[in-house]
Short mmCIF file of C-alpha atoms in Angstrom, two decimals:
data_model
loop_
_atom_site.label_atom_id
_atom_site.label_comp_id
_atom_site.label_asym_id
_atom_site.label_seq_id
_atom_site.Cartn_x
_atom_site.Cartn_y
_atom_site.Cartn_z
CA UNK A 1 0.00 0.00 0.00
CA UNK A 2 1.36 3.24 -1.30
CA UNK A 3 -0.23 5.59 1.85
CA UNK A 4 -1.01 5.45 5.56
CA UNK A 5 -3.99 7.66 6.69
CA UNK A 6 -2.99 9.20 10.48
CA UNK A 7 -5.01 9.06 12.17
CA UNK A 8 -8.61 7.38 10.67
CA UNK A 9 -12.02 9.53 10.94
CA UNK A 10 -15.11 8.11 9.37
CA UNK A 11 -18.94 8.54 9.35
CA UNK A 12 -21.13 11.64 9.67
CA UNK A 13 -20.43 14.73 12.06
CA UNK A 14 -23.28 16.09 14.12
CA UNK A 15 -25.96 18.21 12.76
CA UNK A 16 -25.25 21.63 13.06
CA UNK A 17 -26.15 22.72 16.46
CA UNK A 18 -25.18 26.43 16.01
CA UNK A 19 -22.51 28.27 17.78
CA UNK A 20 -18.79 27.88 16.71
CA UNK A 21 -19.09 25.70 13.22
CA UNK A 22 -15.74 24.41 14.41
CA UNK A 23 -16.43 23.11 17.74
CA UNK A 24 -17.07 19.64 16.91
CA UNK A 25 -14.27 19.52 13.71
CA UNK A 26 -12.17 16.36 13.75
CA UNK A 27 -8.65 17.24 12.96
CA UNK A 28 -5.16 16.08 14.10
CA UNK A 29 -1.32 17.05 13.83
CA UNK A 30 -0.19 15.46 10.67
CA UNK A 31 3.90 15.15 10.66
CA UNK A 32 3.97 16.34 6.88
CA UNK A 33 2.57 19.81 7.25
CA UNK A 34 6.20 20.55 7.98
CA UNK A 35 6.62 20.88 3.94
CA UNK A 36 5.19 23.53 1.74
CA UNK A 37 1.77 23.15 0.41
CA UNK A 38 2.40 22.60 -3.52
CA UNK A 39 -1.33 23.19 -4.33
CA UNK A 40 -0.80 26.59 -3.03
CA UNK A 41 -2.46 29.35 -5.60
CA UNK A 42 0.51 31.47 -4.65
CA UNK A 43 2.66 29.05 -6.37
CA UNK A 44 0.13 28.71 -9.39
CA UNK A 45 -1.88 25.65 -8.69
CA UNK A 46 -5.07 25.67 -9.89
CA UNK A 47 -8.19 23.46 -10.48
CA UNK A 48 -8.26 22.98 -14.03
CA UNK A 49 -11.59 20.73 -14.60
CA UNK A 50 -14.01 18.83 -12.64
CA UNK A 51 -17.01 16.30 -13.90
CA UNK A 52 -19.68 18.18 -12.04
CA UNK A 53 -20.09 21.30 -9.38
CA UNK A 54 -23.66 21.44 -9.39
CA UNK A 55 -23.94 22.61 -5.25
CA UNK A 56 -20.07 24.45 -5.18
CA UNK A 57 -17.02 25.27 -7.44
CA UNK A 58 -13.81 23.34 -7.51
CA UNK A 59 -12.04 26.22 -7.24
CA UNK A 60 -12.81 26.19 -3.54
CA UNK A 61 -10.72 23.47 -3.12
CA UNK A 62 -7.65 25.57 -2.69
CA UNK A 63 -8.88 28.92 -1.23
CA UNK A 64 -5.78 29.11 1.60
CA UNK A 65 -8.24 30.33 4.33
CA UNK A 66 -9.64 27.50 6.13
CA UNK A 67 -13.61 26.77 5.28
CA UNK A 68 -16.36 29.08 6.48
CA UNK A 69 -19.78 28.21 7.62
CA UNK A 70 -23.10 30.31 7.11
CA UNK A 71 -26.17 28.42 8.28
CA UNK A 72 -28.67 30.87 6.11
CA UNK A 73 -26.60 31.23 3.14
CA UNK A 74 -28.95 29.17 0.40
CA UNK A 75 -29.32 29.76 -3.30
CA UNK A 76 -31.23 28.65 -6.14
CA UNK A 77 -30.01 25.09 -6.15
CA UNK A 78 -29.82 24.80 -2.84
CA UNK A 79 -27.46 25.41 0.31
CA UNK A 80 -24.31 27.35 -0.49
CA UNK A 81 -20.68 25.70 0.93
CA UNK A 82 -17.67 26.61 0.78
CA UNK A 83 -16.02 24.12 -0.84
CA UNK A 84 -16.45 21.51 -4.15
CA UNK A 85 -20.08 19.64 -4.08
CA UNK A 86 -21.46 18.03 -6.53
CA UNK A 87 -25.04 16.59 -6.82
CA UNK A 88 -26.63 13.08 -5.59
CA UNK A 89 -25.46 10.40 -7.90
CA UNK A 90 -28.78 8.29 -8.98
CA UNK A 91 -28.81 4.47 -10.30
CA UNK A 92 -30.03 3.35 -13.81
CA UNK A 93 -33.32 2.23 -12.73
CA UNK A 94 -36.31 2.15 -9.86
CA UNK A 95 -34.97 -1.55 -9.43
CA UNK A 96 -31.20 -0.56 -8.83
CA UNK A 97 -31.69 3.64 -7.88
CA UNK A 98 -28.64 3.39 -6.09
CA UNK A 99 -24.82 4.10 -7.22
CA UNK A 100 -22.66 1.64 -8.48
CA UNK A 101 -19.49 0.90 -6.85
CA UNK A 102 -17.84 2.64 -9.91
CA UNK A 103 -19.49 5.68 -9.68
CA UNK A 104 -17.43 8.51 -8.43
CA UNK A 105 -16.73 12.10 -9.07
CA UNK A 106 -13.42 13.97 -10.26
CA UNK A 107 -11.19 17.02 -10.35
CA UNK A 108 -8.12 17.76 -11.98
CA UNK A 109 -5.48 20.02 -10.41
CA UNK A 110 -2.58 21.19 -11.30
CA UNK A 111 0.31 21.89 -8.66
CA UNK A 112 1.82 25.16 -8.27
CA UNK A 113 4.93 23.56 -8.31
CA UNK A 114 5.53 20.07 -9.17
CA UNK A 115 7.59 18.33 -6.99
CA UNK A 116 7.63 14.98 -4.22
CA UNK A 117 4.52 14.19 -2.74
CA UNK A 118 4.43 13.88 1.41
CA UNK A 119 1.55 13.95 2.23
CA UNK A 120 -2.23 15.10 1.42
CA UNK A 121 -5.22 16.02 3.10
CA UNK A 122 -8.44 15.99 2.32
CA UNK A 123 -10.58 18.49 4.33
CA UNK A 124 -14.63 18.11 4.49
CA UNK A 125 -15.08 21.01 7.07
CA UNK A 126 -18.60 21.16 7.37
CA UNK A 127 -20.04 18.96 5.09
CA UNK A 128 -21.15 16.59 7.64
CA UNK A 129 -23.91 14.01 6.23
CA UNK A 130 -22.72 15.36 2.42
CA UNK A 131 -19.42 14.88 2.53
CA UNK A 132 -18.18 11.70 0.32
CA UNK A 133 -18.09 7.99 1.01
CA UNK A 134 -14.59 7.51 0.25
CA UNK A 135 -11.86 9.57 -1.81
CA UNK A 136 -8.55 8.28 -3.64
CA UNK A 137 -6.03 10.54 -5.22
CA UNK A 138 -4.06 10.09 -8.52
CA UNK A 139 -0.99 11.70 -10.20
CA UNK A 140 0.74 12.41 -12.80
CA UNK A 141 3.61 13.97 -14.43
CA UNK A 142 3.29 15.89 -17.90
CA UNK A 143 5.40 18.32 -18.99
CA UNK A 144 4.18 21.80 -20.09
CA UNK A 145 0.13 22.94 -19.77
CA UNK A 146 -1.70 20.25 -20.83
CA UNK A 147 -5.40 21.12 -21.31
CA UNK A 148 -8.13 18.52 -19.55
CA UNK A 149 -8.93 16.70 -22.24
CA UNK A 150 -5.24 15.65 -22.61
CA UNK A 151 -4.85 14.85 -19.43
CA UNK A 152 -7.76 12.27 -19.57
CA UNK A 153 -6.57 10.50 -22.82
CA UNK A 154 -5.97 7.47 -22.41
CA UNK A 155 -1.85 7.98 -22.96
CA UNK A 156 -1.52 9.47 -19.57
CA UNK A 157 0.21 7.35 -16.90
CA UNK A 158 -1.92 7.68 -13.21
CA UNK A 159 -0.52 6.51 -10.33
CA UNK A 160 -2.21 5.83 -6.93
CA UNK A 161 -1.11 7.98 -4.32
CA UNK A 162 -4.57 7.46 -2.01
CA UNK A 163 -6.30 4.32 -2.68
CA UNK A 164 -9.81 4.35 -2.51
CA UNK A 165 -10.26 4.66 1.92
CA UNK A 166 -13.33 5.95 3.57
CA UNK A 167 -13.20 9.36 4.83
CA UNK A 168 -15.23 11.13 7.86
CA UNK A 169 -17.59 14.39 7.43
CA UNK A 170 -16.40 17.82 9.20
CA UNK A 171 -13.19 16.06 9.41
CA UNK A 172 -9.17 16.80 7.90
CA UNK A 173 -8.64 13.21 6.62
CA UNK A 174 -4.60 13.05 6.28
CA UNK A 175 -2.84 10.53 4.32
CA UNK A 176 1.15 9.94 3.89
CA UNK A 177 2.55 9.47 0.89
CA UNK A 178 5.91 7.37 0.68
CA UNK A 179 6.63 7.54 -3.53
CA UNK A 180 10.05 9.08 -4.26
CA UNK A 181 8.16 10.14 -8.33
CA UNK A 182 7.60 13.73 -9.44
CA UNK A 183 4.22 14.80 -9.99
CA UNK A 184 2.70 17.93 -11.88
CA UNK A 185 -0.90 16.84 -11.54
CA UNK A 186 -3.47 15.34 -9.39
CA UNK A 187 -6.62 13.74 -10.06
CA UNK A 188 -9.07 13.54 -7.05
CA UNK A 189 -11.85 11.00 -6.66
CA UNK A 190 -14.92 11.19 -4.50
CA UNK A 191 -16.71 8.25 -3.87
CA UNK A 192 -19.90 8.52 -5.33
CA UNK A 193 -20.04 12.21 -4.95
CA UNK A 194 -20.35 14.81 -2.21
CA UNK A 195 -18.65 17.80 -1.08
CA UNK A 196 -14.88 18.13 -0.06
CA UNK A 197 -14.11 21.61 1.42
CA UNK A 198 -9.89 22.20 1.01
CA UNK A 199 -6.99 20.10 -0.31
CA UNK A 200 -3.89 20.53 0.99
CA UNK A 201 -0.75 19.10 -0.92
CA UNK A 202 2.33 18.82 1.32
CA UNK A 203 5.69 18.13 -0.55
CA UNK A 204 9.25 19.41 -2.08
CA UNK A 205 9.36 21.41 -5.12
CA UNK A 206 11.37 19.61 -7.86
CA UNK A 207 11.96 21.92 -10.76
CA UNK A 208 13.36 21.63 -13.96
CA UNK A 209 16.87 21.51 -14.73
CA UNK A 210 16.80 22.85 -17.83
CA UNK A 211 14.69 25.58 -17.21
CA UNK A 212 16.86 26.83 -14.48
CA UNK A 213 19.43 26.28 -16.84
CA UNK A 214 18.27 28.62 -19.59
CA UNK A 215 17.19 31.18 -16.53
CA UNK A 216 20.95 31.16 -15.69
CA UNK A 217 21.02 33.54 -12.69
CA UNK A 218 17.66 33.09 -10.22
CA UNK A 219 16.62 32.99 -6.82
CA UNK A 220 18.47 29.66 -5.35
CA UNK A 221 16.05 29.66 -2.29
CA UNK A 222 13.08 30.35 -3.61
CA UNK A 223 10.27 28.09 -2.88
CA UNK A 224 8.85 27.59 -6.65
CA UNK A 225 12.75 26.59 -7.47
CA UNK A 226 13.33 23.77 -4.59
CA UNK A 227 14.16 25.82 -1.97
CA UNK A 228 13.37 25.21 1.05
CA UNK A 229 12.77 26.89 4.84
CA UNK A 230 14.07 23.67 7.09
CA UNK A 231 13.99 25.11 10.79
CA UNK A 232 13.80 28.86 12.53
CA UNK A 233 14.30 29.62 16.09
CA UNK A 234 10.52 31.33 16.33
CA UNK A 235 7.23 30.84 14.31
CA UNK A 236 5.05 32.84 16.82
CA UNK A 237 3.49 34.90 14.51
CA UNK A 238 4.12 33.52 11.19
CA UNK A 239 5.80 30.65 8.83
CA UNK A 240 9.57 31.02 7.86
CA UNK A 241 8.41 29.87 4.44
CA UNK A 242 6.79 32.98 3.84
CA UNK A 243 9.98 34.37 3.48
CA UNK A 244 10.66 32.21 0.07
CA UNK A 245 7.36 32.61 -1.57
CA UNK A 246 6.63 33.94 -4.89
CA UNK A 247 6.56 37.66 -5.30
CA UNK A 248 6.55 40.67 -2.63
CA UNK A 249 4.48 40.80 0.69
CA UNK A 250 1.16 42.05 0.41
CA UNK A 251 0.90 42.55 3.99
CA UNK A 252 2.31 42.01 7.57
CA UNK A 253 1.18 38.68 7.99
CA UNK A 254 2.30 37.70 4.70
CA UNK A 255 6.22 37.59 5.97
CA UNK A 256 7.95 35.73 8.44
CA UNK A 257 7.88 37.60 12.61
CA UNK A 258 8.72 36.16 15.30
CA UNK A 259 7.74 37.29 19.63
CA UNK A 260 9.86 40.11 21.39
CA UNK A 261 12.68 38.61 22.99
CA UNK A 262 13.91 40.01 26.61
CA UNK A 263 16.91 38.03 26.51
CA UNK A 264 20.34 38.55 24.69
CA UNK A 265 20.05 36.19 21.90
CA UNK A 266 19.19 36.57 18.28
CA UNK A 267 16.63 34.60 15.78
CA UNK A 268 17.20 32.75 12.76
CA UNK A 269 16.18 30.60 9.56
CA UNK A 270 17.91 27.79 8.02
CA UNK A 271 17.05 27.19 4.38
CA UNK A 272 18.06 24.26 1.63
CA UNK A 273 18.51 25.71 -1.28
CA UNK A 274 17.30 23.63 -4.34
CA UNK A 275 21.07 22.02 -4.91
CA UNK A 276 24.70 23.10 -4.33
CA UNK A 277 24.86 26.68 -5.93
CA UNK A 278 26.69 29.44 -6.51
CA UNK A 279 25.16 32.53 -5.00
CA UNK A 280 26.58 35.92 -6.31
CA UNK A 281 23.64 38.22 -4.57
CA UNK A 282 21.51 38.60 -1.82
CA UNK A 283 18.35 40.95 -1.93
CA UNK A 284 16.65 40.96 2.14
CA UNK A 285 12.92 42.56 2.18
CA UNK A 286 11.34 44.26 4.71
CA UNK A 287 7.71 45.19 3.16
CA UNK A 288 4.92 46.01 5.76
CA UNK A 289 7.48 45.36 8.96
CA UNK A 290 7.40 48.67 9.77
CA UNK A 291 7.76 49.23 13.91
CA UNK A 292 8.71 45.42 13.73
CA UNK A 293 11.05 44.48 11.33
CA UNK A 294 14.95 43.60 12.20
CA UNK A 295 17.42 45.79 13.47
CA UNK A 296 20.13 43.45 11.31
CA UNK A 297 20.74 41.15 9.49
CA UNK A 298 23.61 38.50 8.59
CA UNK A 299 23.44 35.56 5.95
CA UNK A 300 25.90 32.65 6.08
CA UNK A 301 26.02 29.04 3.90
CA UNK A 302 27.72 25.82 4.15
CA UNK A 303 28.25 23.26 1.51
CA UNK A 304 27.00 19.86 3.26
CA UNK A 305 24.97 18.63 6.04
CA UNK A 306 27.87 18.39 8.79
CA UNK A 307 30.13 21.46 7.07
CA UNK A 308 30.52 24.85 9.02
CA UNK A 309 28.61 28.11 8.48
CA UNK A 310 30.72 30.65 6.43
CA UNK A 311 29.41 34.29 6.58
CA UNK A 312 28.62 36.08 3.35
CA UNK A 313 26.76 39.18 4.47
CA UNK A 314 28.32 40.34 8.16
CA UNK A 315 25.87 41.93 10.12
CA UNK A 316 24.29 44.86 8.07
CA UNK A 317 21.72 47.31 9.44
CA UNK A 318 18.32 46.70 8.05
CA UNK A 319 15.59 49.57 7.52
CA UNK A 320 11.58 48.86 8.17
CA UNK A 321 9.42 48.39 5.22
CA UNK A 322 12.57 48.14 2.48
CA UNK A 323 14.26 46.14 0.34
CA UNK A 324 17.66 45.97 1.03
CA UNK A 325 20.37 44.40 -2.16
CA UNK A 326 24.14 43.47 -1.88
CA UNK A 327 26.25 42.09 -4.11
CA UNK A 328 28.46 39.69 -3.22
CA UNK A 329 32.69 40.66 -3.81
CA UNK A 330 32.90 37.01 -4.82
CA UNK A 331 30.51 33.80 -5.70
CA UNK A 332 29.66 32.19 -2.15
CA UNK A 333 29.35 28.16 -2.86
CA UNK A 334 26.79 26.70 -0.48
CA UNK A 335 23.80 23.75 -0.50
CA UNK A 336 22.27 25.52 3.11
CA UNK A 337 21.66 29.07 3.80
CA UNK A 338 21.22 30.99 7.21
CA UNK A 339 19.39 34.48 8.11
CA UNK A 340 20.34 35.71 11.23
CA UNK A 341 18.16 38.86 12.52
CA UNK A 342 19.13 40.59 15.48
CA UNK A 343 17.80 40.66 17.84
CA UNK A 344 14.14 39.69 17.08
CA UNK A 345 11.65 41.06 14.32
CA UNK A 346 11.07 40.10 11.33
CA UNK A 347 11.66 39.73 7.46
CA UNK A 348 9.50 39.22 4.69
CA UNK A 349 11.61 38.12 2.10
CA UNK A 350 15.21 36.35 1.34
CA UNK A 351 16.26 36.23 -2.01
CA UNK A 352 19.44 33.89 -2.93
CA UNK A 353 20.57 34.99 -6.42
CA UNK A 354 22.66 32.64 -8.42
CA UNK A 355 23.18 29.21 -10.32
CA UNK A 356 23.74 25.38 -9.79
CA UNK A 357 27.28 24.24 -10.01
CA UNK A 358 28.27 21.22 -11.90
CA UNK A 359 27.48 19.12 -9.17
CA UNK A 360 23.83 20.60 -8.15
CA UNK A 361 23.12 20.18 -11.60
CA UNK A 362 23.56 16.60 -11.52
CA UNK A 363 21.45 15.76 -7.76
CA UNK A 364 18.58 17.50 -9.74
CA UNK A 365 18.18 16.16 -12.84
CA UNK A 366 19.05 12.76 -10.66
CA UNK A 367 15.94 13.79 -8.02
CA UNK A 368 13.92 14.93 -10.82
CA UNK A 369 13.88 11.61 -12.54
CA UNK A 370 15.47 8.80 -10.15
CA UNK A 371 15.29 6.18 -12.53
CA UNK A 372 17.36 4.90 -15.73
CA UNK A 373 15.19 5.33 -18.80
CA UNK A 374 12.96 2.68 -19.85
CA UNK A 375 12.32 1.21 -16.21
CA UNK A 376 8.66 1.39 -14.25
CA UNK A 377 9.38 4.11 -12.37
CA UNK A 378 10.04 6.81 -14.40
CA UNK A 379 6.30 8.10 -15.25
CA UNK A 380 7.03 10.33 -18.11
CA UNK A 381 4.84 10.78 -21.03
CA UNK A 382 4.76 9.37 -24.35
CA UNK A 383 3.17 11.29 -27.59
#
């Protein structure tokens, strides 16, 4: 079996007894949430097609709030929810009215960023006697945009990520996913049909080779290039992995803070970068930290696991709400980069500019397809 669901939640949630919608929501601390969300629409996922959405539209599936509740919202065809429902699937006759075991429903989503697949959940906040039977999750890797239609021809390789497993209403139903594949595309299955209110993708970003190649220079640590934000000293306020997402901060919340210390220490992030690079310079954005951004700033790298941190940027005064650009005197070689802020504060952005080296080059194209051509476990696809 390909995935482990941890923990199990099945059957129907309460009725809706009003007060907090979330009172009574089954959820649980799933150890994969520690990687970035690759169905993020900051990243460019997207969903792309879906068989039916009589009730709600698939693209609720990856709005990045959580699910909201509104007992009186009702429309035309019936109650409004925030999430991807589809209507009651019927049998073929008033013999047999009820829905084979092949029926099912589908999406189609494309990743923001295609990459290794940890783990997925499957969130049916508030649907509780609506919600689907069962689910199973598919995926795929084809190269470029592929429209729906290609994506369903019969050429394209699907492989099981979720088998078919019952799932609970008003529930986050989490399953691991141990395949070491690239994928660029999901397909999700609801068993017969229902509502499902988020997806969540959890994973590392495996990009191209050869388009990073043609880029030349580019951001090292950015999240849509394999980078990756691996520990910080502080999350109080907000994810160190905001600090590697796509484009500027929008707002406060949209960087990476941490608490006031009232000691005399100083807080950090370590980073992967996508593969041993050469970095060559460094831009460090302050956007919307205005009374709370860092008084300074270092950066450091090391080229290994067990290697020692070399400074690149000493200490260097920061202002609020700024971006801040150095260039280096000389290419810093590194496969692990480290922010240091001092003494507390915040950042919204850490840009890593510069290229693989020989060697990165080879790990990636060797991560991005881990097989020799021709054998099983290379799912590329044939035109």
């Amino acid at each position: 079996m390909y995935v482990t669901a941890i923990p199990s939640f099945t059957g129907d949630a309460n009725p809706y007894g009003g007060g907090d919608p979330y009172a009574d929501y089954r959820t649980a601390d799933f150890p994969f949430t520690q990687y970035a969300n690759l169905a993020a629409r900051t990243l460019g996922a997207g969903v792309i097609a879906a068989n039916d959405e009589f009730f709600a539209q698939r693209e609720n599936l990856l709005m990045p709030e959580r699910a909201e509740f509104d007992p009186e919202h009702f429309g035309h065809k019936g109650k409004i929810m925030d999430g991807w429902e589809t209507r009651r699937r019927r049998g073929a006759s008033a013999e047999h009215p009820w829905p084979t075991a092949e029926y099912h429903d589908w999406a189609l989503v494309r990743l923001g960023a295609p990459g290794v697949i940890r783990g997925i959940v499957v969130d049916t906040a508030h649907f509780r006697g609506n919600y689907p039977q069962a689910v199973s999750v598919e995926g795929t890797s084809v190269a470029g945009s592929p429209a729906p239609e290609e994506l369903l021809g019969d050429d394209v390789k699907w492989t099981t990520l979720v088998p078919r497993t019952p799932v609970g209403g008003h529930a986050a139903n989490g399953f691991e996913v141990s395949l070491e594949q690239r994928f660029t595309h999901l397909r999700v299955n609801q068993h017969p049909d229902g509502g499902i209110a988020r997806l969540r993708v959890y994973g590392e970003v495996v990009p191209d080779p050869a388009w990073l190649e043609v880029l030349g220079t580019f951001d090292v640590v950015a999240l849509e290039n394999g980078g990756q934000a691996e520990d910080a000293s502080n999350l109080f306020y907000s994810p160190a992995s905001n600090t590697i997402q796509p484009g500027r901060s929008r707002k406060m919340d949209d960087g990476w803070e941490t608490r006031r210390r009232r000691d005399r220490g100083n807080d950090w992030i370590r980073y992967r970068l996508v593969a041993q690079s050469q970095i060559r310079a460094i831009e460090i954005d302050t956007a919307y930290l205005k009374g709370n951004s860092a008084g300074w700033a270092s950066v450091s790298v090391r080229d290994g696991e067990d290697c020692d941190w070399r400074e690149i940027l000493p200490r260097t005064r920061l202002q609020p709400d700024t971006n801040h650009r150095f260039v280096l005197p000389a290419p810093a070689v590194g496969t692990h980069a480290r922010v240091d802020i001092f003494p507390d504060g915040g950042i919204s952005r850490l840009r890593l500019f510069g290229s693989l080296t020989e060697a990165g080059a080879a790990v990636l194209s060797a991560r991005r397809c881990p097989c020799r051509p021709g054998l099983a476990g290379c799912r590329r696809r044939s035109r």
